Amino acid sequence: MKISKKLYSYYLIWPALLIYSIFFVLPALTGLFYSFTDWRLDRESIKFIGFDNFERIFTDRTLLLAIKNTAIFAVVTVLGKNLLGIALAVGLNMKLKSKNVLRAIFYSPSILSVLVISIVFTPMLRSDGTINRIFDAVGLHSLNQAWLTNPSIVILTVAAVSIWQHTGFQMAIYLAGLQSISKEYYEAATIDGAGSWRSFRSITIPLLLPAININLMLTLIGGLKVFSEVFVLTGGGPGNASQVVGTIILRSFGEGSWGLGTAVNTLLFAAVTIIAIPLLIFMRRKEVSE
Amino acid sequence: MNFSRKMAWRNYLVEGFLILASLLIILPLLIMIFGSFMTSTEVLKFSLRLPDKWMFSNYSKVFSEGGLGRAFLNGMLITGVSSILNIFISSAASFILVRRDTKLSNFMYMFFFMGLIAPMSTITTIRVVQWMDFYGSITSVILIYASLNTAFSVFLYSGFIRSIPKALDEVAFLEGANTFDVFFKIVTPLIVPVNATVAIMVFMSVWNDITIPLYFLTDSSKWTMPLSVYNFYGKYSRDWNLIFADLVLTSLPVLILYLFCQKYIVSGLTAGAVKG
């Protein structure tokens, strides 16, 4: 008995399709168009200006710095959240007495608002704040830093706060992946004389690929779209030292240079797509061949 | 046995190390919680200690001065309606996309999936909302959240609906049911656990967000908790005890949700980890 696919009529898709198209796709497409115009708050007419906005982005020092900072933030957080996330997940997948409590503790910051965590860390990161005082107390005075006011490290500080908050989320996905791996593989490997490093490399990593895949994608895309952490912790400062693409868009919006703002957004869109899609395809292929 | 003793030692070592590491997570949170009960001078040390005297009045003060009651209700309204709307539209769409399995429906799946990758175009979204003449309204924000979360929800629902056997639909169709009946009477009862997962995931991300209210809610009487707290933080930057009380209050709804609905969060994460 085979029933016609036509019985599943398309009208149930319409509500989702309409809302998604009007409030997500339409703005994305018009954004593409406006990024080639001189659209401004204080101008009546809109003129097509070709690649002028993009030329400005790549010659303006602040905008270039924002792009560089976004890249640094993305790379550092991808590495930090995933390496620490796997390490925590492997540790908490062992037979430990306190594993349930520990899992809950490590996961808990990731359910809170970025705003909450960023405000909590602000006084702790001051020159006379909790973190420097702890370094003093244990005799590591040389590690003291002006975490949020030293232009050369400020973006790393923001990245560290983000790693602190979200590694638990990555850990939870890795844990779910680890728990789907059958214990028998490890038993067989132990009988064959494989050590724990060898088991980790030859069993855990390949079978964890779906989780690694989704975590790399999530952290990378999230890293490139970073906004709230920077907005609350530094507001892009000191000066413009920690501006990222997300805060530049807010600034262009506030200044009324909307054409430039949409151009920055288009660039972000291009970057995310160019990096994410090949990675997605590559990881898929790898998974299949395992 | 020698081998199991070695294993036990290794476990103790790992456990000890992880407990130390967990202190790094707990300490900042405790500084916030204890600080929220301190006086405004005591809190300025920002170190881990119990308050000399527990100032419960900080919390009532925050409510009266920070306008948090209003913000709480706004947040509940925006978060609640956008989660329910999102559940309804995404599950209905996923049902058809999965069951049709044609070139067109696969293309539409990819169309939705792009939403997981592409960043939102904020400035032109404002433009679109202005064209429709409801910029600054709570309704616009609800619709924006519903659309922003569609991609993720369609991804979760599709995976689950694929595992429901088609035979159930076929029997119903043979008895003369239409798509609407099959979706609401057969599929909807089966996807209740996924609905819970999606509702919680959407609730948490919407409740915690500051970006959309920052751009789209220009009138402070419509602000959600995080944005009100951000504003309060700017105004009362000396009274850290009150700021901390504010932060604790903003976090309570998601913490409560997490404590009671952990298993749904875990199943959402598992879907991602196992299917990729």
Coordinates of C-alpha atoms in Angstrom, one line a residue:
Chain A
M1 CA 0.0 0.0 0.0
K2 CA 1.6 3.2 -1.1
I3 CA 0.0 6.5 -0.5
S4 CA 0.5 9.6 -2.6
K5 CA 2.8 12.2 -1.3
K6 CA 0.3 14.8 -2.4
L7 CA -1.8 13.9 0.7
Y8 CA 0.8 15.8 2.7
S9 CA -0.3 19.2 1.4
Y10 CA 2.1 22.1 1.6
Y11 CA -0.2 24.4 3.5
L12 CA 1.3 23.3 6.9
I13 CA 4.6 24.8 5.7
W14 CA 3.2 28.2 5.0
P15 CA 3.3 29.8 8.5
A16 CA 6.9 28.9 9.1
L17 CA 7.9 29.8 5.5
L18 CA 6.2 33.2 5.7
I19 CA 7.6 34.2 9.1
Y20 CA 11.1 33.0 8.3
S21 CA 11.1 34.6 4.9
I22 CA 9.7 38.0 6.0
F23 CA 11.8 38.4 9.1
F24 CA 15.0 36.6 8.2
V25 CA 15.5 36.0 4.5
L26 CA 14.0 39.3 3.2
P27 CA 16.2 41.4 5.4
A28 CA 19.2 39.3 4.4
L29 CA 18.5 39.9 0.7
T30 CA 17.7 43.6 1.0
G31 CA 20.9 43.9 3.2
L32 CA 22.9 42.6 0.2
F33 CA 21.4 45.3 -2.0
Y34 CA 21.8 48.1 0.5
S35 CA 25.5 47.3 1.1
F36 CA 26.2 48.7 -2.4
T37 CA 24.4 52.0 -1.6
D38 CA 25.1 55.2 0.3
W39 CA 22.0 54.6 2.5
R40 CA 22.1 57.1 5.3
L41 CA 19.9 58.4 8.1
D42 CA 20.3 62.1 7.0
R43 CA 19.9 61.6 3.2
E44 CA 16.6 61.6 1.3
S45 CA 17.7 59.6 -1.7
I46 CA 19.7 56.4 -1.9
K47 CA 22.5 56.1 -4.5
F48 CA 24.2 53.0 -5.9
I49 CA 27.9 53.4 -5.2
G50 CA 29.4 50.0 -6.2
F51 CA 32.1 48.7 -3.9
D52 CA 32.8 52.0 -2.1
N53 CA 31.5 50.7 1.2
F54 CA 33.7 47.6 1.0
E55 CA 36.7 49.7 0.0
R56 CA 36.1 51.9 3.0
I57 CA 36.0 48.8 5.3
F58 CA 39.3 47.6 4.0
T59 CA 41.0 51.0 4.4
D60 CA 39.6 52.2 7.7
R61 CA 41.8 51.3 10.6
T62 CA 39.1 50.7 13.1
L63 CA 37.0 48.6 10.8
L64 CA 40.1 46.5 9.9
L65 CA 40.9 46.1 13.6
A66 CA 37.3 45.0 14.2
I67 CA 37.7 42.3 11.6
K68 CA 41.0 41.2 13.0
N69 CA 39.5 41.1 16.6
T70 CA 36.6 39.0 15.4
A71 CA 38.9 36.5 13.8
I72 CA 41.1 36.3 16.9
F73 CA 38.0 35.9 19.1
A74 CA 36.6 33.1 16.9
V75 CA 39.9 31.2 16.7
V76 CA 40.7 31.4 20.4
T77 CA 37.2 30.5 21.5
V78 CA 36.9 27.6 19.1
L79 CA 40.2 26.1 20.4
G80 CA 39.5 26.8 24.0
K81 CA 35.9 25.7 24.1
N82 CA 36.5 22.5 22.2
L83 CA 39.8 21.3 23.7
L84 CA 38.6 22.0 27.3
G85 CA 35.2 20.7 26.4
I86 CA 36.6 17.3 25.2
A87 CA 38.9 17.1 28.2
L88 CA 36.1 17.8 30.7
A89 CA 33.8 15.4 28.9
V90 CA 36.3 12.6 28.9
G91 CA 37.1 13.1 32.6
L92 CA 33.4 13.3 33.6
N93 CA 32.6 10.2 31.5
M94 CA 34.8 8.2 33.9
K95 CA 33.4 6.4 37.0
L96 CA 33.7 9.3 39.4
K97 CA 31.7 9.7 42.6
S98 CA 30.9 13.3 42.1
K99 CA 30.4 13.2 38.4
N100 CA 26.8 14.3 38.4
V101 CA 27.4 17.3 40.6
L102 CA 30.5 18.3 38.6
R103 CA 28.6 18.0 35.3
A104 CA 25.9 20.3 36.6
I105 CA 28.5 22.8 37.9
F106 CA 30.4 23.0 34.6
Y107 CA 27.2 23.3 32.6
S108 CA 25.5 25.9 34.8
P109 CA 27.2 29.2 33.5
S110 CA 26.1 28.4 29.9
I111 CA 22.4 28.7 30.8
L112 CA 22.8 32.2 32.2
S113 CA 22.7 35.3 30.1
V114 CA 26.0 36.6 28.6
L115 CA 25.0 39.9 30.2
V116 CA 25.0 38.4 33.7
I117 CA 28.4 36.7 33.3
S118 CA 30.0 39.8 31.7
I119 CA 28.8 42.1 34.5
V120 CA 30.0 39.7 37.2
F121 CA 33.4 39.6 35.6
T122 CA 33.8 43.3 35.1
P123 CA 34.9 44.2 38.7
M124 CA 36.9 41.0 39.0
L125 CA 39.0 42.0 35.9
R126 CA 40.0 45.5 37.1
S127 CA 43.6 46.2 37.9
D128 CA 42.8 45.9 41.7
G129 CA 40.2 43.3 41.1
T130 CA 39.7 39.8 42.4
I131 CA 41.8 38.0 39.8
N132 CA 44.9 40.2 40.2
R133 CA 44.5 39.9 44.0
I134 CA 44.5 36.1 43.8
F135 CA 47.7 36.2 41.7
D136 CA 49.3 38.4 44.4
A137 CA 48.2 36.1 47.2
V138 CA 49.8 33.1 45.6
G139 CA 53.0 35.0 44.7
L140 CA 52.4 35.3 41.0
H141 CA 52.4 39.1 41.0
S142 CA 54.1 39.1 37.6
L143 CA 50.9 37.7 36.0
N144 CA 48.9 40.8 36.9
Q145 CA 47.4 42.6 34.0
A146 CA 45.1 45.4 33.3
W147 CA 42.7 42.8 31.7
L148 CA 40.1 45.1 30.3
T149 CA 42.1 48.3 29.7
N150 CA 45.3 47.0 28.1
P151 CA 44.6 47.3 24.3
S152 CA 46.9 44.5 23.3
I153 CA 45.2 41.8 25.5
V154 CA 41.6 43.1 25.9
I155 CA 40.1 40.9 23.1
L156 CA 41.8 37.8 24.6
T157 CA 40.3 38.7 28.0
V158 CA 36.8 38.8 26.4
A159 CA 37.5 35.5 24.7
A160 CA 38.6 34.0 28.0
V161 CA 35.3 35.0 29.7
S162 CA 33.4 33.5 26.8
I163 CA 35.4 30.2 27.2
W164 CA 34.7 30.3 30.9
Q165 CA 31.0 30.6 30.3
H166 CA 30.3 28.3 27.4
T167 CA 32.8 25.4 27.6
G168 CA 30.2 23.5 29.7
F169 CA 27.8 23.6 26.8
Q170 CA 30.3 22.1 24.5
M171 CA 31.2 19.6 27.3
A172 CA 27.5 18.5 27.4
I173 CA 27.4 17.8 23.7
Y174 CA 30.7 15.8 23.9
L175 CA 29.4 13.9 26.9
A176 CA 26.3 12.9 24.9
G177 CA 28.5 11.8 22.1
L178 CA 30.8 9.8 24.4
Q179 CA 27.8 8.0 26.0
S180 CA 26.7 6.8 22.6
I181 CA 30.0 4.9 22.1
S182 CA 29.6 1.3 23.1
K183 CA 31.9 0.1 26.0
E184 CA 32.7 -3.0 24.0
Y185 CA 35.1 -1.2 21.7
Y186 CA 37.2 -0.2 24.6
E187 CA 37.2 -3.6 26.2
A188 CA 38.3 -5.2 22.9
A189 CA 41.0 -2.6 22.6
T190 CA 42.3 -3.2 26.1
I191 CA 42.4 -7.0 25.4
D192 CA 44.4 -6.2 22.3
G193 CA 46.8 -4.3 24.5
A194 CA 46.0 -0.8 23.5
G195 CA 46.8 1.9 26.1
S196 CA 44.4 4.7 27.0
W197 CA 46.0 7.2 24.6
R198 CA 45.8 4.7 21.7
S199 CA 42.1 4.0 22.6
F200 CA 41.4 7.7 22.7
R201 CA 42.9 8.3 19.3
S202 CA 41.6 5.2 17.5
I203 CA 38.1 4.8 19.1
T204 CA 37.0 8.0 20.9
I205 CA 38.0 10.6 18.3
P206 CA 36.6 8.8 15.2
L207 CA 33.3 7.9 16.9
L208 CA 33.0 11.3 18.4
L209 CA 33.2 13.0 15.0
P210 CA 29.5 14.0 14.8
A211 CA 29.8 15.8 18.1
I212 CA 33.1 17.4 17.1
N213 CA 31.5 18.5 13.9
I214 CA 28.5 20.2 15.5
N215 CA 30.7 21.7 18.2
L216 CA 33.2 23.2 15.7
M217 CA 30.3 24.6 13.7
L218 CA 28.5 26.1 16.7
T219 CA 31.6 27.6 18.3
L220 CA 33.0 29.0 15.0
I221 CA 29.7 30.6 13.8
G222 CA 29.0 31.8 17.3
G223 CA 32.5 33.3 17.5
L224 CA 32.2 35.2 14.3
K225 CA 28.8 36.6 15.4
V226 CA 30.1 37.7 18.8
F227 CA 28.4 40.8 20.1
S228 CA 27.0 40.8 23.7
E229 CA 30.3 39.9 25.5
V230 CA 32.2 42.8 23.9
F231 CA 29.2 45.1 24.2
V232 CA 28.9 44.6 28.0
L233 CA 32.5 44.0 29.0
T234 CA 34.3 46.8 27.1
G235 CA 31.8 48.5 24.8
G236 CA 34.5 48.1 22.1
G237 CA 37.1 50.0 24.2
P238 CA 39.5 51.1 25.4
G239 CA 39.4 53.4 22.4
N240 CA 38.5 51.0 19.7
A241 CA 40.8 48.2 20.8
S242 CA 38.2 45.5 21.2
Q243 CA 35.7 46.4 18.5
V244 CA 34.3 43.4 16.7
V245 CA 32.1 43.2 13.6
G246 CA 29.0 43.0 15.8
T247 CA 29.7 46.2 17.7
I248 CA 30.7 48.0 14.5
I249 CA 27.3 47.2 13.1
L250 CA 25.6 48.7 16.2
R251 CA 27.8 51.8 15.9
S252 CA 27.1 52.3 12.2
F253 CA 23.4 51.9 13.0
G254 CA 23.6 54.5 15.8
E255 CA 25.6 56.9 13.5
G256 CA 23.0 56.5 10.8
S257 CA 25.5 55.1 8.2
W258 CA 23.2 52.2 7.4
G259 CA 24.7 51.4 4.0
L260 CA 28.1 50.9 5.6
G261 CA 26.5 48.9 8.4
T262 CA 24.8 46.5 6.0
A263 CA 28.1 46.2 4.0
V264 CA 29.8 45.0 7.2
N265 CA 27.0 42.6 7.8
T266 CA 27.3 41.3 4.2
L267 CA 31.0 40.7 4.8
L268 CA 30.2 38.7 7.9
F269 CA 27.7 36.7 6.0
A270 CA 30.2 36.0 3.3
A271 CA 32.9 35.0 5.9
V272 CA 30.6 32.7 7.8
T273 CA 29.3 31.0 4.6
I274 CA 32.8 30.6 3.1
I275 CA 34.2 29.1 6.3
A276 CA 31.2 27.1 7.5
I277 CA 29.9 25.4 4.3
P278 CA 33.2 23.8 3.2
L279 CA 33.8 22.7 6.8
L280 CA 30.3 21.2 6.9
I281 CA 30.8 19.3 3.6
F282 CA 34.3 18.2 4.6
M283 CA 33.2 16.9 8.0
R284 CA 30.2 15.0 6.5
R285 CA 32.5 13.2 4.1
K286 CA 34.8 12.2 6.9
E287 CA 32.0 10.9 9.0
V288 CA 30.7 8.7 6.2
S289 CA 34.1 7.2 5.5
E290 CA 34.7 6.3 9.1
Chain B
M1 CA 44.3 -6.7 41.3
N2 CA 47.1 -4.4 40.3
F3 CA 45.4 -3.1 37.2
S4 CA 42.1 -2.1 38.9
R5 CA 44.1 -0.4 41.7
K6 CA 45.9 1.6 39.0
M7 CA 42.6 2.6 37.5
A8 CA 41.2 3.6 40.9
W9 CA 44.3 5.9 41.5
R10 CA 43.8 7.5 38.1
N11 CA 40.1 8.1 38.9
Y12 CA 41.0 9.8 42.2
L13 CA 43.5 12.0 40.5
V14 CA 41.1 13.0 37.8
E15 CA 38.3 13.6 40.3
G16 CA 40.6 15.8 42.5
F17 CA 41.6 17.8 39.5
L18 CA 38.1 18.3 38.3
I19 CA 36.9 19.4 41.7
L20 CA 39.6 22.0 41.8
A21 CA 38.6 23.2 38.3
S22 CA 35.0 23.4 39.3
L23 CA 35.9 25.9 42.0
L24 CA 36.9 28.3 39.2
I25 CA 33.3 28.1 38.0
I26 CA 31.7 28.3 41.4
L27 CA 33.7 31.2 42.9
P28 CA 32.5 34.0 40.6
L29 CA 28.9 32.8 40.9
L30 CA 29.2 32.8 44.7
I31 CA 30.7 36.2 44.7
M32 CA 27.6 37.4 42.9
I33 CA 25.1 35.6 45.1
F34 CA 26.7 36.6 48.5
G35 CA 27.3 40.1 47.2
S36 CA 23.7 40.5 46.4
F37 CA 23.0 40.3 50.2
M38 CA 25.7 42.7 51.3
T39 CA 25.7 46.5 52.0
S40 CA 27.0 48.7 49.3
T41 CA 30.4 49.2 51.0
E42 CA 30.9 45.6 52.0
V43 CA 30.3 44.3 48.5
L44 CA 33.1 46.5 47.0
K45 CA 35.8 44.0 48.1
F46 CA 34.6 41.6 45.5
S47 CA 36.0 38.7 47.4
L48 CA 34.5 35.4 48.5
R49 CA 32.9 35.9 52.0
L50 CA 29.5 35.6 53.6
P51 CA 27.7 38.9 54.2
D52 CA 28.2 40.3 57.8
K53 CA 24.5 41.0 57.8
W54 CA 22.1 39.5 55.2
M55 CA 20.4 42.5 53.5
F56 CA 17.3 40.9 52.1
S57 CA 16.0 44.4 51.5
N58 CA 18.4 44.7 48.5
Y59 CA 15.9 42.6 46.5
S60 CA 12.8 44.7 47.3
K61 CA 14.8 47.8 46.6
V62 CA 15.8 46.5 43.1
F63 CA 12.2 45.8 42.4
S64 CA 11.0 49.2 43.3
E65 CA 13.9 51.2 41.7
G66 CA 14.8 49.0 38.7
G67 CA 11.2 48.6 37.3
L68 CA 11.9 44.9 37.3
G69 CA 8.2 43.7 37.7
R70 CA 7.3 45.2 34.4
A71 CA 10.4 43.8 32.7
F72 CA 9.7 40.4 34.1
L73 CA 6.2 40.4 32.6
N74 CA 7.5 41.7 29.2
G75 CA 10.1 39.0 29.2
M76 CA 7.5 36.3 30.0
L77 CA 5.2 37.5 27.3
I78 CA 7.9 37.7 24.6
T79 CA 9.6 34.5 25.6
G80 CA 6.4 32.5 26.1
V81 CA 4.6 33.5 22.9
S82 CA 7.6 33.3 20.7
S83 CA 8.4 29.7 22.0
I84 CA 4.8 28.5 21.4
L85 CA 4.6 30.1 18.0
N86 CA 8.0 28.6 17.1
I87 CA 6.9 25.1 18.2
F88 CA 3.7 25.3 16.2
I89 CA 5.1 26.6 12.9
S90 CA 8.4 24.5 13.0
S91 CA 6.8 21.2 13.8
A92 CA 4.1 21.6 11.1
A93 CA 6.7 22.6 8.5
S94 CA 9.1 19.7 9.5
F95 CA 6.3 17.2 9.2
I96 CA 5.6 18.0 5.6
L97 CA 9.3 18.5 4.7
V98 CA 10.1 15.0 6.0
R99 CA 7.1 13.2 4.7
R100 CA 7.2 14.7 1.2
D101 CA 10.9 13.9 0.7
T102 CA 10.9 15.4 -2.9
K103 CA 13.5 17.7 -4.5
L104 CA 11.4 20.7 -3.6
S105 CA 11.1 19.7 0.0
N106 CA 14.8 18.9 0.3
F107 CA 15.6 22.3 -1.1
M108 CA 13.3 23.9 1.4
Y109 CA 15.0 22.0 4.2
M110 CA 18.3 23.5 3.1
F111 CA 16.6 26.9 2.8
F112 CA 15.7 26.7 6.5
F113 CA 19.0 25.2 7.4
M114 CA 20.8 28.3 6.1
G115 CA 19.3 30.1 9.0
L116 CA 21.5 28.2 11.3
I117 CA 24.6 29.5 9.6
A118 CA 23.8 33.0 8.2
P119 CA 24.0 35.9 10.6
M120 CA 20.9 38.1 11.0
S121 CA 20.9 41.3 9.1
T122 CA 19.8 43.6 11.9
I123 CA 19.6 47.0 10.2
T124 CA 17.5 45.8 7.3
T125 CA 15.3 43.8 9.6
I126 CA 14.5 47.1 11.3
R127 CA 13.7 48.5 7.9
V128 CA 11.3 45.6 7.1
V129 CA 9.6 46.1 10.5
Q130 CA 9.3 49.8 9.9
W131 CA 7.7 49.1 6.5
M132 CA 5.1 47.0 8.2
D133 CA 4.6 49.8 10.6
F134 CA 5.1 48.1 13.9
Y135 CA 8.7 49.0 14.8
G136 CA 9.2 49.1 18.6
S137 CA 6.3 46.8 19.4
I138 CA 6.4 43.6 21.4
T139 CA 4.7 41.8 18.5
S140 CA 7.6 42.6 16.1
V141 CA 10.1 41.2 18.6
I142 CA 8.0 38.0 19.1
L143 CA 7.9 37.4 15.3
I144 CA 11.6 38.1 14.9
Y145 CA 12.5 35.6 17.7
A146 CA 10.1 33.0 16.1
S147 CA 11.9 33.4 12.8
L148 CA 15.4 33.4 14.2
N149 CA 14.8 30.1 16.0
T150 CA 13.0 28.4 13.0
A151 CA 16.2 26.9 11.6
F152 CA 17.2 25.2 14.8
S153 CA 13.7 23.9 15.5
V154 CA 13.2 22.5 12.0
F155 CA 16.5 20.7 12.4
L156 CA 15.4 19.1 15.7
Y157 CA 11.9 18.2 14.6
S158 CA 13.0 16.7 11.3
G159 CA 15.3 14.3 12.9
F160 CA 12.6 13.1 15.3
I161 CA 9.7 13.0 12.8
R162 CA 11.8 10.8 10.5
S163 CA 11.8 8.2 13.2
I164 CA 8.0 8.0 13.4
P165 CA 6.8 5.2 11.1
K166 CA 4.7 6.4 8.1
A167 CA 2.4 3.5 8.5
L168 CA 0.5 5.4 11.2
D169 CA -0.3 8.3 8.8
E170 CA -1.3 5.8 6.0
V171 CA -4.0 4.1 8.1
A172 CA -5.4 7.5 9.0
F173 CA -5.4 8.7 5.3
L174 CA -7.1 5.5 4.2
E175 CA -9.9 6.3 6.7
G176 CA -10.4 9.7 5.1
A177 CA -8.3 12.0 7.4
N178 CA -6.6 15.0 5.8
T179 CA -3.1 16.4 6.5
F180 CA -4.4 18.6 9.3
D181 CA -6.0 15.7 11.2
V182 CA -3.0 13.5 10.7
F183 CA -0.6 16.2 12.0
F184 CA -2.7 17.2 15.1
K185 CA -4.1 13.8 16.0
I186 CA -1.3 11.5 15.2
V187 CA 2.0 13.3 15.0
T188 CA 1.5 16.0 17.6
P189 CA 0.9 13.6 20.5
L190 CA 4.1 11.7 19.6
I191 CA 6.3 14.8 19.5
V192 CA 5.5 16.2 22.9
P193 CA 9.0 15.5 24.3
V194 CA 10.5 17.4 21.4
N195 CA 8.1 20.2 21.9
A196 CA 9.4 20.4 25.5
T197 CA 13.0 20.4 24.3
V198 CA 12.4 23.1 21.7
A199 CA 10.3 25.2 24.1
I200 CA 13.1 25.2 26.7
M201 CA 15.9 25.9 24.3
V202 CA 14.0 28.8 22.7
F203 CA 12.9 30.1 26.1
M204 CA 16.5 30.2 27.4
S205 CA 18.0 31.8 24.4
V206 CA 15.2 34.4 24.1
W207 CA 15.1 35.2 27.9
N208 CA 18.8 35.8 28.0
D209 CA 19.2 37.8 24.8
I210 CA 20.0 41.5 24.9
T211 CA 20.7 42.1 21.1
I212 CA 17.1 42.1 19.8
P213 CA 15.6 44.3 22.6
L214 CA 18.6 46.7 22.2
Y215 CA 17.8 47.2 18.5
F216 CA 14.0 46.8 18.4
L217 CA 12.6 47.9 21.8
T218 CA 13.1 51.6 21.9
D219 CA 10.6 52.3 24.7
S220 CA 11.9 51.3 28.1
S221 CA 8.4 50.2 29.3
K222 CA 8.7 47.3 26.9
W223 CA 12.2 46.2 27.9
T224 CA 13.0 42.6 29.0
M225 CA 14.9 41.8 32.2
P226 CA 18.5 41.7 30.7
L227 CA 18.1 45.0 29.0
S228 CA 16.6 46.6 32.1
V229 CA 19.4 45.2 34.1
Y230 CA 22.0 46.6 31.7
N231 CA 20.4 50.0 32.0
F232 CA 20.3 49.7 35.8
Y233 CA 24.0 48.7 35.7
G234 CA 24.8 51.9 33.9
K235 CA 22.8 54.1 36.3
Y236 CA 23.7 52.5 39.6
S237 CA 27.2 51.5 38.9
R238 CA 28.3 52.2 42.5
D239 CA 25.7 50.0 44.2
W240 CA 27.2 46.6 43.3
N241 CA 25.0 44.9 45.9
L242 CA 21.9 46.0 44.0
I243 CA 23.5 45.1 40.6
F244 CA 24.2 41.6 41.9
A245 CA 20.7 41.2 43.2
D246 CA 19.4 42.3 39.8
L247 CA 21.6 39.7 38.1
V248 CA 20.4 36.9 40.4
L249 CA 16.8 37.8 39.7
T250 CA 17.4 37.8 36.0
S251 CA 19.0 34.3 36.2
L252 CA 16.3 32.7 38.4
P253 CA 13.8 31.8 35.7
V254 CA 16.3 30.0 33.6
L255 CA 17.9 28.3 36.6
I256 CA 14.5 27.0 37.8
L257 CA 13.7 25.8 34.2
Y258 CA 17.1 24.0 34.1
L259 CA 16.5 22.3 37.5
F260 CA 13.1 21.0 36.6
C261 CA 13.6 20.2 32.9
Q262 CA 17.1 18.9 32.7
K263 CA 16.2 15.7 30.8
Y264 CA 14.7 17.7 27.9
I265 CA 17.8 19.8 27.6
V266 CA 20.0 16.7 27.6
S267 CA 17.8 15.1 24.9
G268 CA 18.2 18.2 22.7
L269 CA 22.0 18.1 23.1
T270 CA 22.0 14.4 22.3
A271 CA 20.2 15.0 19.1
G272 CA 23.0 17.3 18.0
A273 CA 25.8 15.1 19.2
V274 CA 24.7 11.9 17.7
K275 CA 23.2 13.1 14.4
G276 CA 25.6 15.9 13.9

